[in-house]
Short mmCIF file of C-alpha atoms and ligand atoms in Angstrom, two decimals:
data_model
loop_
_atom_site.label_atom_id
_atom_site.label_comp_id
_atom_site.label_asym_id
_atom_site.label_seq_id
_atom_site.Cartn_x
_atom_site.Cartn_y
_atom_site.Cartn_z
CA UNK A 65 0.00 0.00 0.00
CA UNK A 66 1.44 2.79 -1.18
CA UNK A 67 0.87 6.49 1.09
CA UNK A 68 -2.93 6.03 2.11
CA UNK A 69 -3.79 9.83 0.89
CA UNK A 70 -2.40 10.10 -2.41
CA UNK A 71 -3.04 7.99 -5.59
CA UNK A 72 -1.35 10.32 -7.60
CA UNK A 73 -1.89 10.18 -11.17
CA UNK A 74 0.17 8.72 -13.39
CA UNK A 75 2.90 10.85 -15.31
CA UNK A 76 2.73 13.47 -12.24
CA UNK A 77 6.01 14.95 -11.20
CA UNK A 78 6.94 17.04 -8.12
CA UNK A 79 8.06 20.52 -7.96
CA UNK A 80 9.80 22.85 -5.18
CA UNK A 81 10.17 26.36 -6.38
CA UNK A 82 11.05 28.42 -3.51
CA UNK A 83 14.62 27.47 -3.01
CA UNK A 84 18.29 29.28 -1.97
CA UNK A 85 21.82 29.44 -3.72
CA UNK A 86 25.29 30.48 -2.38
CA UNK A 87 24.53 33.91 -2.90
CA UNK A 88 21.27 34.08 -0.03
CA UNK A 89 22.34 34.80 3.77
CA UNK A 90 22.98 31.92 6.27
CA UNK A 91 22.61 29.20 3.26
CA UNK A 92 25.19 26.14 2.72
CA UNK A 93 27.96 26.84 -0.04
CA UNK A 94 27.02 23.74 -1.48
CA UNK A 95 23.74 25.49 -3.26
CA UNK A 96 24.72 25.75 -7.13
CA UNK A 97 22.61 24.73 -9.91
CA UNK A 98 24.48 21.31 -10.54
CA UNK A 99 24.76 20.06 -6.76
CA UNK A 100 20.93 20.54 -6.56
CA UNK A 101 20.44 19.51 -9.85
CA UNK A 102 22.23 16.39 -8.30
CA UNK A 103 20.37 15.90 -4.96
CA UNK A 104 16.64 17.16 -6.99
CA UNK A 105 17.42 14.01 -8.50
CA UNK A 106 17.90 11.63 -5.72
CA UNK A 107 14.51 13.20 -3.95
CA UNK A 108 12.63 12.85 -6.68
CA UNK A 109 11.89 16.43 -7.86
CA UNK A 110 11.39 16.95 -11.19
CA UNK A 111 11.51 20.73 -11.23
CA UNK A 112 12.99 23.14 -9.11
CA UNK A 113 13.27 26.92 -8.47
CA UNK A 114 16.86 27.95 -9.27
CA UNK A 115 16.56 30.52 -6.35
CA UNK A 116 18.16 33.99 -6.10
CA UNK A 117 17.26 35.19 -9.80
CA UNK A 118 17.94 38.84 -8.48
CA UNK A 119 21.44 38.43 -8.11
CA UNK A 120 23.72 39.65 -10.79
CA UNK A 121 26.82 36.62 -9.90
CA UNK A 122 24.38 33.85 -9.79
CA UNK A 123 22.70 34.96 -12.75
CA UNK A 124 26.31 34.72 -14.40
CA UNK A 125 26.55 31.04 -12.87
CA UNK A 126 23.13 30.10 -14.13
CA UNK A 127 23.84 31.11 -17.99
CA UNK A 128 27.23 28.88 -17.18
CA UNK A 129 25.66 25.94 -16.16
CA UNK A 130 21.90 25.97 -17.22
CA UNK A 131 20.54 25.51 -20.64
CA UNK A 132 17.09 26.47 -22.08
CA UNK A 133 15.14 23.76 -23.01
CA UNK A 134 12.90 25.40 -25.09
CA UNK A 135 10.17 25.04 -22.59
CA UNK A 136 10.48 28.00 -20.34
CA UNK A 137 12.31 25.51 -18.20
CA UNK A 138 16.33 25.30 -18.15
CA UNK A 139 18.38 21.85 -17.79
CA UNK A 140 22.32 21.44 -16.98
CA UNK A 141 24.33 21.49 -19.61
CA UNK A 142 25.86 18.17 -18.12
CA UNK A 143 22.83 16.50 -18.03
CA UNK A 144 20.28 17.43 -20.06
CA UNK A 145 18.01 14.20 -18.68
CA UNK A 146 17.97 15.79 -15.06
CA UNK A 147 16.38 18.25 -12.86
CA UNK A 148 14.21 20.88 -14.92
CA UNK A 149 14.86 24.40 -13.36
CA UNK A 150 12.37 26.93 -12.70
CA UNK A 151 13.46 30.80 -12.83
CA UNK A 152 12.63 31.86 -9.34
CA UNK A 153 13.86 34.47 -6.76
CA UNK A 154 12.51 35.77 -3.09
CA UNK A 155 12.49 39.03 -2.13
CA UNK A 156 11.98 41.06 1.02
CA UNK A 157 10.51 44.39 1.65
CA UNK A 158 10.34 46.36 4.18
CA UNK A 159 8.39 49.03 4.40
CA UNK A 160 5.53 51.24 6.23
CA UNK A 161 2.24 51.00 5.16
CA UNK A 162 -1.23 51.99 7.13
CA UNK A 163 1.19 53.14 9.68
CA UNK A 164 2.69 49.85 10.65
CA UNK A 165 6.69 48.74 10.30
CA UNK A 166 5.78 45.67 7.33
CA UNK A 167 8.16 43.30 6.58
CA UNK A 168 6.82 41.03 3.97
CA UNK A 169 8.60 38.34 1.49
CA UNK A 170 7.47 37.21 -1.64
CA UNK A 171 8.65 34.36 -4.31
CA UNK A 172 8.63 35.64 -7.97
CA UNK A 173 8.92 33.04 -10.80
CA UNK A 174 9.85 34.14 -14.60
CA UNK A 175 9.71 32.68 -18.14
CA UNK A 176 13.30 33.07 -19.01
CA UNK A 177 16.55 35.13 -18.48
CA UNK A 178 15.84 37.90 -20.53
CA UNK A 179 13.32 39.06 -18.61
CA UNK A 180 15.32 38.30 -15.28
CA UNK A 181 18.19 40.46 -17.02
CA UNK A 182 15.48 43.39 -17.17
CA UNK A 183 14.20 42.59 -13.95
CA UNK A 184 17.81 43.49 -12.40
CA UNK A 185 18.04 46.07 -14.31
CA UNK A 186 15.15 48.24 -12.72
CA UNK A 187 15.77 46.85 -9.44
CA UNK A 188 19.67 47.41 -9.49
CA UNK A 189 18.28 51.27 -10.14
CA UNK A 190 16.52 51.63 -7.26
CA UNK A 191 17.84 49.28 -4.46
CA UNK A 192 21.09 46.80 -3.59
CA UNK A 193 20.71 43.26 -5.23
CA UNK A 194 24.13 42.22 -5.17
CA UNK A 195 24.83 42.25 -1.15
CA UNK A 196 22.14 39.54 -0.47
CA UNK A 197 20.60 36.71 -2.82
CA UNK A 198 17.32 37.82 -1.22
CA UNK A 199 17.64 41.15 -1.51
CA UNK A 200 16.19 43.87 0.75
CA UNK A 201 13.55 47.03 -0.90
CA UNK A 202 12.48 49.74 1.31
CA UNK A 203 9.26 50.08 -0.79
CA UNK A 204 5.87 48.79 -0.92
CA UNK A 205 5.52 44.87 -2.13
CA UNK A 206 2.85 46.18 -4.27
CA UNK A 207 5.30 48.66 -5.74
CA UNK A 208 7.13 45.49 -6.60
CA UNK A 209 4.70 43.34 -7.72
CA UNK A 210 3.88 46.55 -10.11
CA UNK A 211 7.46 46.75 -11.55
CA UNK A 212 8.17 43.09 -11.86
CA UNK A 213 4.52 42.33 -13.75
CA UNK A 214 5.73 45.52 -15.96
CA UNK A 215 8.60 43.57 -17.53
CA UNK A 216 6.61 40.42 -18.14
CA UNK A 217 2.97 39.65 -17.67
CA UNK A 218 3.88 36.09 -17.85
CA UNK A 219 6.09 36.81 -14.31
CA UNK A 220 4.15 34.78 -11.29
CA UNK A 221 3.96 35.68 -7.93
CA UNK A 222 3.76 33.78 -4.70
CA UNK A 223 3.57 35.40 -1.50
CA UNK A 224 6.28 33.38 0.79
CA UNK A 225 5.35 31.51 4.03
CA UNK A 226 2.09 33.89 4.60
CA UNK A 227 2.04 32.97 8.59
CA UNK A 228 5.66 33.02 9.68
CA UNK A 229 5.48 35.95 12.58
CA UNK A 230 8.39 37.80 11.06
CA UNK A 231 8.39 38.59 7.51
CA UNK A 232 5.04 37.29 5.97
CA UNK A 233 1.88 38.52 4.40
CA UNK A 234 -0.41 37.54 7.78
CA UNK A 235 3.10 37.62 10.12
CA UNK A 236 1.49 38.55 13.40
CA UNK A 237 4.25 40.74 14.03
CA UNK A 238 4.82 42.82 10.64
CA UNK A 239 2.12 41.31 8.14
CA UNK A 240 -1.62 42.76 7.19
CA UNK A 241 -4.93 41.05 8.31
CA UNK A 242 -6.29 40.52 4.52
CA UNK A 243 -4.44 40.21 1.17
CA UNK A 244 -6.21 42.93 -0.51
CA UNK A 245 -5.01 45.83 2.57
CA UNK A 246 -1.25 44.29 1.47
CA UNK A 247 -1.70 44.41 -2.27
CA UNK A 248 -4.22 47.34 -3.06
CA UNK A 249 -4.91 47.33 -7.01
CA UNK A 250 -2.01 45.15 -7.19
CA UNK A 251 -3.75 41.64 -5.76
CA UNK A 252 -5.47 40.52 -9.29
CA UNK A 253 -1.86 39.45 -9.67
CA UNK A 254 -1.87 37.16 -6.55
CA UNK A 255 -3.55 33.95 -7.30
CA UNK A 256 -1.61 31.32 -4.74
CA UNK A 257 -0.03 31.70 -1.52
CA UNK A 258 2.90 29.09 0.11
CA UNK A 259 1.73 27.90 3.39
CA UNK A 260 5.27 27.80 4.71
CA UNK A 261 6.68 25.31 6.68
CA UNK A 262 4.73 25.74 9.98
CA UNK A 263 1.22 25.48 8.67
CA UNK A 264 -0.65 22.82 5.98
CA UNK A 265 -4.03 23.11 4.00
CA UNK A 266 -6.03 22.00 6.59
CA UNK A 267 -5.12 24.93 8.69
CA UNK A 268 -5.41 27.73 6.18
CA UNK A 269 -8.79 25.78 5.07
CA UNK A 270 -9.92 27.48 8.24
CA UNK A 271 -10.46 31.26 6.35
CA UNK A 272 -12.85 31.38 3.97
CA UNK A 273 -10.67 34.69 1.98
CA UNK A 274 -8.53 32.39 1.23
CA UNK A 275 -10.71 29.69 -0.98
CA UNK A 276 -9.73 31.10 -4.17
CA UNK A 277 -6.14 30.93 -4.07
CA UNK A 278 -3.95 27.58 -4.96
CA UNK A 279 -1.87 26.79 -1.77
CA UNK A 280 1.12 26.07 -2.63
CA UNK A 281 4.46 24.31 -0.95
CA UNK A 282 8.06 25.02 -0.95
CA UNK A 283 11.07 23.80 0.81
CA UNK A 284 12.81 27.14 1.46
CA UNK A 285 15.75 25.07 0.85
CA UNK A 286 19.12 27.06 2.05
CA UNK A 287 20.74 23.75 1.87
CA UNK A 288 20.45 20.47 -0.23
CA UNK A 289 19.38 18.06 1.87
CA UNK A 290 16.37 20.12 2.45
CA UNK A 291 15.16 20.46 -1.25
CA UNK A 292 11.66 18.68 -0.96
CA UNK A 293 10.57 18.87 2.46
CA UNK A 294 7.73 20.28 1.03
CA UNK A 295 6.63 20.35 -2.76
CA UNK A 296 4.14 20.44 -5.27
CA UNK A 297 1.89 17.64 -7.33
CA UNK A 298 1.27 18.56 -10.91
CA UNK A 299 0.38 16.73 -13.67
CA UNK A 300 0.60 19.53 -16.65
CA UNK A 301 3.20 19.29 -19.10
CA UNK A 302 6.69 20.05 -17.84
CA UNK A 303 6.84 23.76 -18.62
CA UNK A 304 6.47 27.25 -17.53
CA UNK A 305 3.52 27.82 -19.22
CA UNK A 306 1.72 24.72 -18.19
CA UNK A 307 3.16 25.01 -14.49
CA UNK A 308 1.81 28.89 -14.24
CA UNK A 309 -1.60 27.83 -15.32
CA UNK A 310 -1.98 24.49 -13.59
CA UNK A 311 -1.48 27.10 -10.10
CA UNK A 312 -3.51 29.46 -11.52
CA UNK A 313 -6.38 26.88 -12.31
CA UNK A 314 -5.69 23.13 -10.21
CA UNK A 315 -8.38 21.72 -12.58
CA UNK A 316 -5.50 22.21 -15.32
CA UNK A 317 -3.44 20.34 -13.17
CA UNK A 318 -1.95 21.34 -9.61
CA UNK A 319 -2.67 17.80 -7.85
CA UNK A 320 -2.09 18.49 -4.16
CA UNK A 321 1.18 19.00 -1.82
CA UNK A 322 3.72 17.29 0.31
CA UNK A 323 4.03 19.03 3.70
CA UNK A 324 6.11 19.22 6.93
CA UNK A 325 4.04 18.12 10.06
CA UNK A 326 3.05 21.66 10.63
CA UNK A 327 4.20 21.37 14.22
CA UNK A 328 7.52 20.85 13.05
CA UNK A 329 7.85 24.14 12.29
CA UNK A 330 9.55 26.81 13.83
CA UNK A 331 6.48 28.98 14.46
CA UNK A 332 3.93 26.67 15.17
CA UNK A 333 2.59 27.25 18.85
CA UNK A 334 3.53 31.14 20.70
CA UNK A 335 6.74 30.75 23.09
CA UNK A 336 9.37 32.53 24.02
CA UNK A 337 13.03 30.41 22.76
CA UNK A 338 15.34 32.27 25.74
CA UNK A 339 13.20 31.32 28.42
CA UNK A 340 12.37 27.24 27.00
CA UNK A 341 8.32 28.43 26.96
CA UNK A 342 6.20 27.02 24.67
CA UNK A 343 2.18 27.88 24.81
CA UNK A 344 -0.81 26.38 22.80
CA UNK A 345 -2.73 29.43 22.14
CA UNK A 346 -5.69 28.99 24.73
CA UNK A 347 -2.94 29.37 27.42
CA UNK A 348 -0.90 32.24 26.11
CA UNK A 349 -4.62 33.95 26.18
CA UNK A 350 -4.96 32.86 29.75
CA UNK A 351 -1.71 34.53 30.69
CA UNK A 352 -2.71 37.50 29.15
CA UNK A 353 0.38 36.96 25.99
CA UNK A 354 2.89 37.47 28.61
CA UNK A 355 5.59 35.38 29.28
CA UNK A 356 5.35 33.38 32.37
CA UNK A 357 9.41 33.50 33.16
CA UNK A 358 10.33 37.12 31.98
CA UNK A 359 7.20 38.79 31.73
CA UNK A 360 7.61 40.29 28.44
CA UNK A 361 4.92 39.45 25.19
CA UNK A 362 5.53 36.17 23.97
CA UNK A 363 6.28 35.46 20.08
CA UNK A 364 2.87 35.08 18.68
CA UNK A 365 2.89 31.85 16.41
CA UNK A 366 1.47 30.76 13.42
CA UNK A 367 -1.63 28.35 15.27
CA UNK A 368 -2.44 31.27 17.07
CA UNK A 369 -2.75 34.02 14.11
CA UNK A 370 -4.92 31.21 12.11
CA UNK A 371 -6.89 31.52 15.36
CA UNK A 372 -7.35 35.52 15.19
CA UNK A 373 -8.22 35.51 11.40
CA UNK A 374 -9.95 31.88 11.45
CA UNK A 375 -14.33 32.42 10.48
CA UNK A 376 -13.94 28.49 10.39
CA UNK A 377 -13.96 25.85 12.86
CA UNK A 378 -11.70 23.44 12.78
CA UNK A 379 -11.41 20.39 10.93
CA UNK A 380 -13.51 22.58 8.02
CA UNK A 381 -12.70 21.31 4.17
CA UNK A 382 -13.92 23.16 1.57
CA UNK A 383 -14.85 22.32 -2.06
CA UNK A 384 -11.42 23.60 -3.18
CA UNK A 385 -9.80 21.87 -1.39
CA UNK A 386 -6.24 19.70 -2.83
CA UNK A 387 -5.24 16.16 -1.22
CA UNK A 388 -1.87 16.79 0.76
CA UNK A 389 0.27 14.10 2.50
CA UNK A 390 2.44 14.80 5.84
CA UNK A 391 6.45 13.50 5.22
CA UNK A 392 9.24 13.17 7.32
CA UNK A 393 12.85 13.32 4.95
CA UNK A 394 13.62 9.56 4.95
CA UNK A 395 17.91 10.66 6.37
CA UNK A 396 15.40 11.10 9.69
CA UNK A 397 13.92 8.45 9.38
CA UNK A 398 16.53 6.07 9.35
CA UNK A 399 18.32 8.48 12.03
CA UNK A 400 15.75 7.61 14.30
CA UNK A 401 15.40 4.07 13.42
CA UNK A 402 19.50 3.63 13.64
CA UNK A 403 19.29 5.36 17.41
CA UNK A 404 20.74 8.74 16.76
CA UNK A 405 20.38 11.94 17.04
CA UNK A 406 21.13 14.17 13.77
CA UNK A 407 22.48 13.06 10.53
CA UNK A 408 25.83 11.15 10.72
CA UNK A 409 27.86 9.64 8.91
CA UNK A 410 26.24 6.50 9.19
CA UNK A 411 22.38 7.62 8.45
CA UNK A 412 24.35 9.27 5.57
CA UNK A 413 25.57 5.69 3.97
CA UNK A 414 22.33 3.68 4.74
CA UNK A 415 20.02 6.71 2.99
CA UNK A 416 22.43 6.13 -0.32
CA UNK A 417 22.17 2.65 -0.33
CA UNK A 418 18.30 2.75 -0.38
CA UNK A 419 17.89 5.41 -2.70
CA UNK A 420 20.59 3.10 -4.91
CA UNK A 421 18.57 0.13 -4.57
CA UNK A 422 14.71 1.86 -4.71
CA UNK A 423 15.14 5.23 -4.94
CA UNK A 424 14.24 8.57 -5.56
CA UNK A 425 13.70 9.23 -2.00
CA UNK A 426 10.13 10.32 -2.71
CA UNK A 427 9.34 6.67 -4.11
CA UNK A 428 9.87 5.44 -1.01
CA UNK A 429 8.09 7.76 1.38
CA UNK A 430 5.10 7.85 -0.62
CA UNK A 431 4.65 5.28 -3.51
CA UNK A 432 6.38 1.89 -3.33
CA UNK A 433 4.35 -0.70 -1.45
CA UNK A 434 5.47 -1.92 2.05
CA UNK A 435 5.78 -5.38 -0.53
CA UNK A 436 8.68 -3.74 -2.43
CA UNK A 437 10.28 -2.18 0.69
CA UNK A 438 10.59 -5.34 2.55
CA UNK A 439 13.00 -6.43 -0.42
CA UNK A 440 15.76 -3.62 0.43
CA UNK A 441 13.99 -1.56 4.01
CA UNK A 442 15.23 -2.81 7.01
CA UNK A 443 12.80 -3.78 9.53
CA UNK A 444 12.99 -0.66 11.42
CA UNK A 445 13.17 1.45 8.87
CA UNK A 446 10.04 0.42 7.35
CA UNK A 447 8.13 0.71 10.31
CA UNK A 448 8.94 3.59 10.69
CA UNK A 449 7.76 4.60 7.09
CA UNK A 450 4.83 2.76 8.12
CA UNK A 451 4.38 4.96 11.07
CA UNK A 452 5.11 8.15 9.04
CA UNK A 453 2.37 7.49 6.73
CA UNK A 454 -0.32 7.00 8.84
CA UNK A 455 0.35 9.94 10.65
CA UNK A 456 1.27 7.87 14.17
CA UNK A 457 3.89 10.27 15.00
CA UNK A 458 4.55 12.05 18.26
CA UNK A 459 5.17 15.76 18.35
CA UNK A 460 6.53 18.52 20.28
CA UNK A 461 5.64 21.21 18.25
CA UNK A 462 8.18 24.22 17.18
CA UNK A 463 7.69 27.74 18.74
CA UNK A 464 9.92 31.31 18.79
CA UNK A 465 12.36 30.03 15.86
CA UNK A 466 12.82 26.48 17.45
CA UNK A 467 12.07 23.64 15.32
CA UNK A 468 9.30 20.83 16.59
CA UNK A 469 10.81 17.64 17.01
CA UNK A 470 8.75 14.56 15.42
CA UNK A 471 9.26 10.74 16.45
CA UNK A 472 8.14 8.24 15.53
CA UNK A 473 8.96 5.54 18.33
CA UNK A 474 8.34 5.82 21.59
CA UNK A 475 11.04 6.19 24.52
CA UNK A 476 10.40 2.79 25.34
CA UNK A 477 11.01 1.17 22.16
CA UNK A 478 13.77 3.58 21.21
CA UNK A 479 17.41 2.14 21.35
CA UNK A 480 19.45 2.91 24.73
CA UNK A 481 20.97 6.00 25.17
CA UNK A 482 18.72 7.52 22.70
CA UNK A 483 16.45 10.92 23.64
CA UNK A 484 14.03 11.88 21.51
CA UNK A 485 15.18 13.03 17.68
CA UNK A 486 16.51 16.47 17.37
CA UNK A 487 17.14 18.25 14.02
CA UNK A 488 20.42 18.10 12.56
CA UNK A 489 22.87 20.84 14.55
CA UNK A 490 22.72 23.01 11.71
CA UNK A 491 19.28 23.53 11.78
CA UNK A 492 18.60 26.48 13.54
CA UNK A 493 21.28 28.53 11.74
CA UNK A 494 21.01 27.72 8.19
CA UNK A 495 17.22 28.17 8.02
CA UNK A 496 16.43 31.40 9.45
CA UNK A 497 13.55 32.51 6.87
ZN1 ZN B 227 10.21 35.01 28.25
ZN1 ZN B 228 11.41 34.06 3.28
#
């Protein structure tokens, strides 16, 4: 039995378009075009955002290593059979607007490098995008949606993680309470929204202004092993036309999306990370949004925003609703099953001998049958697969910029000297969003 949510149609590939490279802050140095085109490969990701289209050196390394495939889409020179990449770039602004400090980032997606060219062109004149990969405007996002729609009609944009507290559309801390306040004249333009790491469908299913939009999932990869925690179902034709419509229409093809247990993620319940508090909403309301240790407001998270803007209860699924399926990356899996605690060496070596013997990684999180695993899965392993996909995992959900930790067996039947799973050590640093 393959994952019990998804019978994904045949000739459906995955895509993750909001991705890092070098060039972005805090991101590994491993992020060029062929090293992801590499590990896109081993996940199972068909197409991929190349990232950081705003910056003048990686748009240099792109026309190096990247070839157009006719398509909208680019390929690797080297291997014109792999990975299919996706112009894409995130920017931030920051900004006043209805008398409020904003701070709001947004994924753009283009049809090919001439417009990109132009695209740096009028934003090298009237801001810095060679300091930062995601580089930083002091105007409006609708001022930038305006300019970048200018160049090319055929641009797309994607407002980025629309909960995260800190620099997102609904952020409780610098974001806007409806899309259209944000966007003004400029939302006809907005026609999806990522859900970000630390919420899934089902939670933004809870606001009825949000029906009409495609939600959409990205890893916010800033290094490889994290391309494809969360990505996108399509069964279009693989190009940038067919990809653009399919998320402005699903009935042309957007199929659903592979998420992160929301919990996981780093803004998930309200806390405060200094002083090791971590609330559910209902009792950072009963201690007034202060923090029981220091006394100062606590960092509002993402549950408890959905909350304030929510005009459904929930467990609420509406008509528009797209099938998504909860994954843990399979390296955790096995680190878990093996009895340790972040990604060594070891985990390492038994992750490439499975996805050598029945890979992409994907195939086996999601498709093969527990039949087919049993040839090459260790016992553990697959039971812990099995675990993953019906959703028997226990969580300690994420809060104030720590990530939740998942597991998947309990302390009793976890191997001695083994705590519960953390995230590998790098975690905290190389994803601040
Ligand atoms: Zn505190
Ligand atoms: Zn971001």
């Amino acid at each position: 039995m393959s994952h019990p949510v998804f019978s994904w149609k045949q000739g459906a590939f995955l895509a993750d378009f909001h991705v890092h490279s070098h060039y972005s802050r805090a991101t590994s140095p491993d992020m060029h075009p062929d090293v992801l085109n590499r590990v896109a490969r081993q996940k199972g990701l068909s197409v991929i955002g190349t990232g950081d289209f705003t910056h003048p050196g990686y748009l240099k390394e792109l026309k190096e290593t990247l070839e157009p495939e006719g398509t909208g889409l680019y390929v690797c020179r080297d291997d014109p059979e792999g990975t299919k990449f996706i112009l894409s770039s995130e920017i931030s602004n920051i900004f006043t607007q209805g008398g409020k400090n904003r701070r709001i980032h947004t994924v753009f997606l283009a049809p090919d490098l001439e417009v990109v060219e132009e695209i740096q062109r009028r934003l090298a004149a009237i801001g810095n995008i060679t300091s930062d990969g995601r580089p930083i405007f002091g105007f409006p996002v609708k001022e930038l949606v305006r300019i970048i729609m200018d160049v090319s009609p055929d641009c797309f944009v994607i407002p980025a993680h629309i909960w995260t507290p800190w620099f997102s559309l609904f952020g409780a801390k610098s974001g806007f309470d409806s899309l259209e306040e944000c966007f003004e004249e400029q939302s006809e333009h907005i026609f999806a929204l990522e859900t970000g790491l630390s919420s899934d469908p089902q939670m933004n299913w809870r606001l009825s202004a949000l029906d009409r939009y495609t939600l959409v999932s990205n890893s916010d990869a800033h290094s490889p092993s994290r391309l494809g925690r969360e990505a996108n179902c399509l069964s279009c034709r693989p190009t940038y036309e067919a990809i653009v419509s399919a998320i402005k229409d699903p009935a042309k093809g957007f199929e659903g999306t592979i998420e992160f247990f929301p919990q996981e993620g780093k803004y998930y319940c309200d806390g405060h990370r200094a002083c090791g508090v971590c609330m559910h909403p209902r009792e950072t309301i009963e201690h007034g949004g202060r923090c029981p240790v220091c006394g100062r407001g606590l960092t509002v998270g993402v549950l408890h925003r959905i909350e304030e803007l929510a005009d459904r209860p929930e467990g609420f699924v509406p008509k528009t609703a797209r099938p998504c399926v909860h994954l843990i990356p399979l390296e955790e899996i096995i680190a878990e099953a093996l009895g340790v605690r972040s990604i060594t060496g070891k985990v390492k070596k038994e992750y490439l001998r499975l996805i050598q013997i029945g890979g992409p990684e994907m195939g086996i999180l999601l498709w093969k049958s527990e039949e087919e695993l049993r040839q090459f899965v260790p016992d553990r392993i697959l039971e812990g697969i099995r675990r993953m996909r019906k959703g028997k995992v226990h969580i300690s959900p994420g809060h104030d910029g720590v990530y939740g930790k998942v597991s998947l067996f309990s302390r009793e039947e976890n191997l001695p000297g083994y705590g519960s799973r953390g995230r590998q050590e790098d975690a905290v640093q190389l994803d601040l969003f």
